[in-house]
Amino acid sequence: MKKSDFILKCSCCDKEYSSDSVLYTCPDCGNRNGTLEVIIDFGSKCRINNQNKDFWRYLDFLPVDEEFAFRGLPVGNTPVINSSGLAEELGVKEFFIKDEGRNPTASYKDRATIMAVSKCRELGFKEIFAASTGNAASSLAGIGAAAKLNVKIFVPETAPIAKITQLMVYGAEVNRVTGTYDQAFDISLEIGFKNNWYCRNFGYKPLFTRREENGFL
């Protein structure tokens, strides 16, 4: 998708921005309130490419340039399993389970990460960071390593050692913060932006939000 095919809109004040004018949040509303949403003009040219068997079959609907879409790992298109046992137990006709454990780091968060990593490459960044205590960090560490990015993770001091070990196995730089997750989040932004690293923090990036409005989605 080309930059001209989508805009960014503030969820607080509704001000609109071009896709190349603002990177993260609304300048008027600030970091906390100015979450930007991606508003996409689908038009008649958007098509699902069924020849692709992964996340990128929906490339026409996603705010990333095809040239930079990272295809090094098979993310998405995970199976839906019909569980007759659970259906019987719950007293329903059918019960389906989406098996997101088939993703590269066994998490549905690989879907968001593949977008963040692709956008990071498109914008020319070599370093990407996030604050997390769990699957988001593991997802970024694993997919970021495959994309040959330098991954920086900020975790609170209470983060489980097993999670930290997984991040280090993937080769991420792990920064333990004395304090809560919220403090780790704030410190990650302070250090990340000071060093001009790309941000993958959820709730901060426009890539992870969208809404339907006036023929857009």
Coordinates of C-alpha atoms in Angstrom, one line a residue:
M1 CA 0.0 0.0 0.0
K2 CA 1.2 3.5 -0.9
K3 CA 1.5 6.3 1.7
S4 CA -1.2 8.2 -0.2
D5 CA -3.7 5.4 0.4
F6 CA -4.1 6.1 4.1
I7 CA -4.1 8.9 6.6
L8 CA -3.6 9.2 10.4
K9 CA -6.4 10.5 12.6
C10 CA -6.1 11.5 16.3
S11 CA -8.5 9.5 18.4
C12 CA -8.9 12.5 20.8
C13 CA -9.2 15.6 18.7
D14 CA -9.9 14.0 15.3
K15 CA -7.2 16.0 13.6
E16 CA -5.9 14.3 10.4
Y17 CA -2.3 13.9 9.3
S18 CA -0.6 12.6 6.2
S19 CA 1.1 9.3 6.7
D20 CA 4.6 10.9 6.3
S21 CA 4.0 13.9 8.6
V22 CA 3.7 12.2 12.0
L23 CA 5.4 9.1 13.2
Y24 CA 3.7 8.2 16.5
T25 CA 1.2 10.5 18.3
C26 CA -0.8 13.7 17.7
P27 CA 1.5 16.7 18.4
D28 CA -1.5 18.7 19.7
C29 CA -2.8 16.1 22.2
G30 CA 0.5 14.7 23.4
N31 CA 1.9 11.2 24.0
R32 CA -0.8 10.0 26.4
N33 CA -4.0 11.2 24.7
G34 CA -2.9 11.6 21.1
T35 CA -3.1 8.0 19.9
L36 CA -3.3 8.0 16.1
E37 CA -5.5 5.6 14.1
V38 CA -4.8 4.4 10.6
I39 CA -7.6 5.4 8.3
I40 CA -7.3 3.4 5.1
D41 CA -9.0 4.1 1.7
F42 CA -9.6 0.6 0.5
G43 CA -11.1 1.6 -2.9
S44 CA -11.7 -1.0 -5.6
K45 CA -8.1 -1.9 -6.2
C46 CA -7.6 -3.7 -2.8
R47 CA -7.6 -7.5 -3.2
I48 CA -6.8 -10.4 -1.0
N49 CA -3.9 -12.3 -2.6
N50 CA -4.8 -15.9 -2.1
Q51 CA -1.5 -17.0 -3.7
N52 CA 0.2 -15.9 -0.5
K53 CA -0.3 -18.3 2.4
D54 CA 0.6 -16.0 5.2
F55 CA 0.0 -12.6 6.7
W56 CA 0.9 -10.7 3.5
R57 CA -2.1 -12.0 1.6
Y58 CA -3.7 -8.9 3.0
L59 CA -0.9 -6.5 1.9
D60 CA -3.3 -4.3 -0.1
F61 CA -5.1 -3.5 3.1
L62 CA -2.0 -2.8 5.2
P63 CA -0.2 0.5 5.6
V64 CA 3.3 -0.7 4.6
D65 CA 5.1 -0.6 1.3
E66 CA 5.3 -3.9 -0.5
E67 CA 9.1 -3.5 -1.0
F68 CA 9.7 -3.6 2.7
A69 CA 7.2 -6.2 3.8
F70 CA 9.3 -8.7 5.8
R71 CA 8.7 -12.2 4.4
G72 CA 11.5 -14.0 6.3
L73 CA 9.1 -15.9 8.6
P74 CA 5.7 -17.4 8.0
V75 CA 3.4 -15.2 10.1
G76 CA -0.4 -15.6 10.1
N77 CA -2.8 -17.9 8.2
T78 CA -2.9 -20.1 11.3
P79 CA -5.5 -22.9 11.3
V80 CA -8.9 -22.9 12.9
I81 CA -9.6 -26.2 14.7
N82 CA -13.1 -27.5 15.3
S83 CA -13.2 -28.9 18.8
S84 CA -16.1 -31.2 19.2
G85 CA -15.1 -32.1 22.8
L86 CA -15.3 -28.5 23.9
A87 CA -18.5 -27.9 21.9
E88 CA -20.2 -30.9 23.8
E89 CA -18.8 -29.7 27.1
L90 CA -20.1 -26.1 26.6
G91 CA -23.4 -27.2 25.1
V92 CA -23.0 -25.6 21.8
K93 CA -23.2 -26.9 18.3
E94 CA -19.7 -26.1 17.2
F95 CA -16.6 -24.6 18.9
F96 CA -13.6 -23.4 17.0
I97 CA -10.1 -22.7 18.3
K98 CA -7.7 -20.4 16.4
D99 CA -4.2 -22.0 16.8
E100 CA -1.9 -18.9 16.9
G101 CA 0.8 -21.1 18.4
R102 CA 1.8 -21.9 14.8
N103 CA 3.3 -18.4 14.5
P104 CA 7.1 -18.2 14.7
T105 CA 7.3 -17.2 18.4
A106 CA 4.0 -19.1 19.2
S107 CA 2.1 -15.9 19.8
Y108 CA -0.6 -13.9 18.0
K109 CA 1.5 -10.8 18.7
D110 CA 3.7 -11.8 15.8
R111 CA 1.1 -10.3 13.6
A112 CA 1.6 -6.8 15.0
T113 CA 5.4 -7.3 15.2
I114 CA 5.7 -8.2 11.5
M115 CA 4.0 -4.9 10.7
A116 CA 6.3 -2.9 13.1
V117 CA 9.4 -4.6 11.7
S118 CA 8.4 -4.0 8.1
K119 CA 7.7 -0.3 8.9
C120 CA 11.0 0.0 10.7
R121 CA 12.8 -1.2 7.6
E122 CA 10.7 1.0 5.3
L123 CA 11.6 4.1 7.4
G124 CA 15.3 3.2 7.4
F125 CA 15.8 2.4 11.1
K126 CA 18.3 -0.3 12.2
E127 CA 17.2 -0.4 15.9
I128 CA 13.8 -1.1 17.3
F129 CA 12.7 -1.1 20.9
A130 CA 9.7 -2.0 23.2
A131 CA 8.8 -2.3 26.8
S132 CA 7.2 -5.6 27.8
T133 CA 7.1 -8.5 30.3
G134 CA 5.9 -11.2 28.0
N135 CA 4.9 -12.3 24.5
A136 CA 5.3 -8.9 22.8
A137 CA 8.9 -8.8 23.8
S138 CA 9.6 -12.4 22.7
S139 CA 7.8 -11.7 19.4
L140 CA 9.9 -8.6 18.7
A141 CA 13.2 -10.3 19.8
G142 CA 12.5 -13.3 17.5
I143 CA 11.2 -11.6 14.4
G144 CA 13.6 -8.6 14.8
A145 CA 16.5 -11.0 14.8
A146 CA 15.3 -12.7 11.7
A147 CA 15.0 -9.2 10.0
K148 CA 18.6 -8.4 11.2
L149 CA 17.5 -5.5 13.4
N150 CA 19.0 -4.5 16.7
V151 CA 16.3 -5.2 19.2
K152 CA 16.2 -3.3 22.6
I153 CA 13.8 -4.6 25.2
F154 CA 12.9 -2.9 28.5
V155 CA 11.5 -5.1 31.2
P156 CA 10.5 -4.4 34.9
E157 CA 12.5 -6.0 37.6
T158 CA 9.7 -8.5 38.2
A159 CA 9.9 -10.0 34.7
P160 CA 10.2 -13.8 34.9
I161 CA 13.7 -15.1 34.3
A162 CA 12.4 -17.5 31.7
K163 CA 11.1 -14.6 29.6
I164 CA 14.4 -12.7 30.0
T165 CA 16.3 -15.8 28.9
Q166 CA 14.2 -16.2 25.8
L167 CA 14.9 -12.6 24.8
M168 CA 18.6 -13.1 25.3
V169 CA 18.6 -16.4 23.3
Y170 CA 17.1 -14.4 20.4
G171 CA 20.0 -11.9 20.8
A172 CA 18.0 -8.9 22.1
E173 CA 19.6 -6.3 24.3
V174 CA 17.7 -6.6 27.6
N175 CA 17.4 -3.6 29.9
R176 CA 16.0 -4.4 33.4
V177 CA 14.3 -1.4 35.0
T178 CA 13.9 -1.0 38.7
G179 CA 10.2 -0.4 39.0
T180 CA 6.9 -1.3 37.4
Y181 CA 6.0 -2.0 33.8
D182 CA 4.7 1.6 33.4
Q183 CA 8.0 2.9 34.5
A184 CA 9.8 0.6 32.1
F185 CA 7.5 1.9 29.3
D186 CA 8.3 5.5 30.1
I187 CA 12.0 4.9 30.3
S188 CA 12.0 2.9 27.0
L189 CA 10.4 6.0 25.3
E190 CA 12.9 8.4 26.9
I191 CA 16.0 6.3 25.9
G192 CA 14.6 5.1 22.6
F193 CA 13.7 8.5 21.2
K194 CA 16.9 10.0 22.5
N195 CA 18.9 7.4 20.5
N196 CA 16.6 7.6 17.4
W197 CA 15.4 4.0 17.7
Y198 CA 12.1 2.8 16.2
C199 CA 9.2 2.2 18.7
R200 CA 7.1 -0.9 18.8
N201 CA 5.3 -0.2 22.0
F202 CA 1.6 -1.2 21.8
G203 CA -0.9 1.6 22.4
Y204 CA 1.6 4.1 21.0
K205 CA 1.9 3.2 17.3
P206 CA -0.7 4.0 14.7
L207 CA 0.0 0.7 12.9
F208 CA -1.9 -1.2 15.5
T209 CA -5.2 0.8 15.5
R210 CA -7.8 1.5 12.8
R211 CA -11.5 2.3 12.5
E212 CA -14.2 2.5 9.9
E213 CA -15.4 6.0 9.0
N214 CA -16.7 7.6 5.8
G215 CA -15.8 4.8 3.5
F216 CA -12.5 4.1 5.2
L217 CA -11.5 1.4 7.5

